[in-house]
Short mmCIF file of C-alpha atoms in Angstrom, two decimals:
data_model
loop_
_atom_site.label_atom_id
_atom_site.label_comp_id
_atom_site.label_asym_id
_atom_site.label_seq_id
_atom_site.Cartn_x
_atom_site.Cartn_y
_atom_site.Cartn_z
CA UNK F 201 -15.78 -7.21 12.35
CA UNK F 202 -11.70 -7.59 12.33
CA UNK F 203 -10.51 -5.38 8.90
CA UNK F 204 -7.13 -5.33 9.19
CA UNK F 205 -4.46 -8.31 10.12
CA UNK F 206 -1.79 -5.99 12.21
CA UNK F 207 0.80 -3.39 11.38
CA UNK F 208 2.87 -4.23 8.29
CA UNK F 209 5.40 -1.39 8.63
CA UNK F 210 6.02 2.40 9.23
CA UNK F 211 6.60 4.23 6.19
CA UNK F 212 8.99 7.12 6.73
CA UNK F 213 9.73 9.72 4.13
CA UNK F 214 13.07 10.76 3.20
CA UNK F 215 15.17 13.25 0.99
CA UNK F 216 17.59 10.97 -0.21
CA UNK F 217 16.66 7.13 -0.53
CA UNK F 218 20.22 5.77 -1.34
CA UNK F 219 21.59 7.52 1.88
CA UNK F 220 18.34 6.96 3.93
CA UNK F 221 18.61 3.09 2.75
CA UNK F 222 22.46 3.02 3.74
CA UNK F 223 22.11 4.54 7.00
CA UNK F 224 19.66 2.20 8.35
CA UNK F 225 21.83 -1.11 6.85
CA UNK F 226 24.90 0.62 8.30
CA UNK F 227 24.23 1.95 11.27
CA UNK F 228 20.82 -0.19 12.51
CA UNK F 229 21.66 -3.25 11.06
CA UNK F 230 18.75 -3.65 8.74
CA UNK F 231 18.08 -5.28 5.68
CA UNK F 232 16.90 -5.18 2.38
CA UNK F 233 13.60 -7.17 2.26
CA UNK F 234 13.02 -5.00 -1.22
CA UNK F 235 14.04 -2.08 -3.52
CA UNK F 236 11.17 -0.13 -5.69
CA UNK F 237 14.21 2.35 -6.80
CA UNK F 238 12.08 5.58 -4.48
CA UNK F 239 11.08 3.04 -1.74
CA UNK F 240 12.79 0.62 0.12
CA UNK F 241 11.34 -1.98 2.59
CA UNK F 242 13.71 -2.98 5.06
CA UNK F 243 13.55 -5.63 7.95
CA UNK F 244 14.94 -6.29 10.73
CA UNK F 245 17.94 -9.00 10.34
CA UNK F 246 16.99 -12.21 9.68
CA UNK F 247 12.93 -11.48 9.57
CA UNK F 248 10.91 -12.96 7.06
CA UNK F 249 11.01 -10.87 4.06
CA UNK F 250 8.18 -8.66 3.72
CA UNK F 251 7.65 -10.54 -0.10
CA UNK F 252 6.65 -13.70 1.93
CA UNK F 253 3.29 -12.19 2.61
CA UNK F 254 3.17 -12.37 6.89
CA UNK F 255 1.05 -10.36 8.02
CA UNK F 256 2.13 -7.90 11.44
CA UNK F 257 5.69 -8.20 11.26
CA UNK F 258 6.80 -4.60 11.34
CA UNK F 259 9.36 -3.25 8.89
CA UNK F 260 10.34 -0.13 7.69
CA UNK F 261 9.34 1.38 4.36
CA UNK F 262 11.48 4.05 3.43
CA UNK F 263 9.95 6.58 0.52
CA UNK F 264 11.79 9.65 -1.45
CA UNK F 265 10.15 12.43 -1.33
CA UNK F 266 11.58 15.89 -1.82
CA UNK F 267 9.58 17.80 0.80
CA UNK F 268 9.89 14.68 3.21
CA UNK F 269 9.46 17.58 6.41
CA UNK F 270 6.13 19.55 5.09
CA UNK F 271 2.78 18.51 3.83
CA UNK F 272 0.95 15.56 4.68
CA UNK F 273 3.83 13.12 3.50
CA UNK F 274 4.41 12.17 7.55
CA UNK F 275 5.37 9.25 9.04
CA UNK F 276 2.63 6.88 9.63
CA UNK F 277 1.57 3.48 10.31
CA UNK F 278 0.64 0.42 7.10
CA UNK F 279 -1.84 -1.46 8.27
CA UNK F 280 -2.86 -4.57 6.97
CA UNK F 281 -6.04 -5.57 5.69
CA UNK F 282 -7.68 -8.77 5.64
CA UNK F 283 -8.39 -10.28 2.45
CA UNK F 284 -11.95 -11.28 3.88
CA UNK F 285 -12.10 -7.64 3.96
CA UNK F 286 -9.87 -6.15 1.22
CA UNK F 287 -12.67 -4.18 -0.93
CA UNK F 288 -15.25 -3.59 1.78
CA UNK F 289 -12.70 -1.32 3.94
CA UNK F 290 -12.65 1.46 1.48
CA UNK F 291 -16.38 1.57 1.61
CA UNK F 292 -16.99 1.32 4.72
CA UNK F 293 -14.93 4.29 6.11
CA UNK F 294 -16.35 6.82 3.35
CA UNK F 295 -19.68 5.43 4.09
CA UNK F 296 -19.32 6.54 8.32
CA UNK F 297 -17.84 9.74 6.91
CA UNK F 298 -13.98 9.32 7.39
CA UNK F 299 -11.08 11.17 5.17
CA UNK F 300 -9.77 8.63 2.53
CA UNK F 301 -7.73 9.15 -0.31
CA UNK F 302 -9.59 9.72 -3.13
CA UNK F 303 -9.57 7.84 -6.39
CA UNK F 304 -7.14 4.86 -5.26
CA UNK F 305 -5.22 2.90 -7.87
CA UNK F 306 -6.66 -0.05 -5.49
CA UNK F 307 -9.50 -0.12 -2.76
CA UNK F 308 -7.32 -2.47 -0.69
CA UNK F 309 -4.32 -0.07 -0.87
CA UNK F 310 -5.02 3.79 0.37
CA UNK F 311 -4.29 6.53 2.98
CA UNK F 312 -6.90 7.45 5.00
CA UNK F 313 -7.28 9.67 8.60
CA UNK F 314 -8.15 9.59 11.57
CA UNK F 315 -10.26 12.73 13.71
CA UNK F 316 -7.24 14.45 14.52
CA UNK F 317 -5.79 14.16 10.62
CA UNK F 318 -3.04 11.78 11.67
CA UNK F 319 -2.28 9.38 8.75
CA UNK F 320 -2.82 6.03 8.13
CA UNK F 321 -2.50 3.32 5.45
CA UNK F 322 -4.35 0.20 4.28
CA UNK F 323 -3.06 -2.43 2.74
CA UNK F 324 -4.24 -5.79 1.68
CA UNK F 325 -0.89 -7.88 1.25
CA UNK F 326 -0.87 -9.52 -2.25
CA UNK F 327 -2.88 -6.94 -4.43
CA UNK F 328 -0.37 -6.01 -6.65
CA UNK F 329 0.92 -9.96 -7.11
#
């Protein structure tokens, strides 16, 4: 059974978003595929935007957070969730035992991790439209 579509992006956590978001337009080349004021989505030149909805095209999804170097706020990879699939996911990892954030504000958007405690995210593109 195929849950997820591909990788959507990489969130990375930073102190400042205004100099993260600068830095990676500046000096990368990036762009600004969207602006949430404490995260940014950013794509690569002249890739679709991530608002158009395609599925596996990687970008990077910059997020403030004060302690961006401690806790479990890490780096880690989105990945996308069918929409065959976008409630049964949830279920289906808590039901084989597997870490998942608790309470959600959506069952086709939440962190969950894997048997080493490395982060990931699921995301069903289009839940919040």
């Amino acid at each position: 059974m195929a849950y997820f579509t591909g990788l959507l992006q990489t969130n990375l956590y930073v102190k400042d978003i205004n100099q993260a978001s600068k830095w990676y337009q500046d000096i990368l080349g990036f762009t600004i595929a969207a602006d949430y004021g404490t995260t940014v989505i950013l794509a690569f030149g002249d890739s679709p935007s991530y608002d158009e909805g395609k599925s596996g095209i990687p970008v990077l999804c910059l997020i403030e957070s004060k302690d961006a170097e401690t806790g479990r706020n890490t780096t880690h990879p989105v990945l996308g969730i069918s929409k065959e699939h976008c409630g049964d996911l949830y279920n289906e990892l808590k039901k084989n035992d597997v870490e998942v954030e608790e309470s959600p504000s959506h069952k086709g958007h939440f962190k969950f991790y894997d048997s080493d405690g490395n982060m990931l995210e699921a995301f069903c593109p289009g839940i919040y439209d």
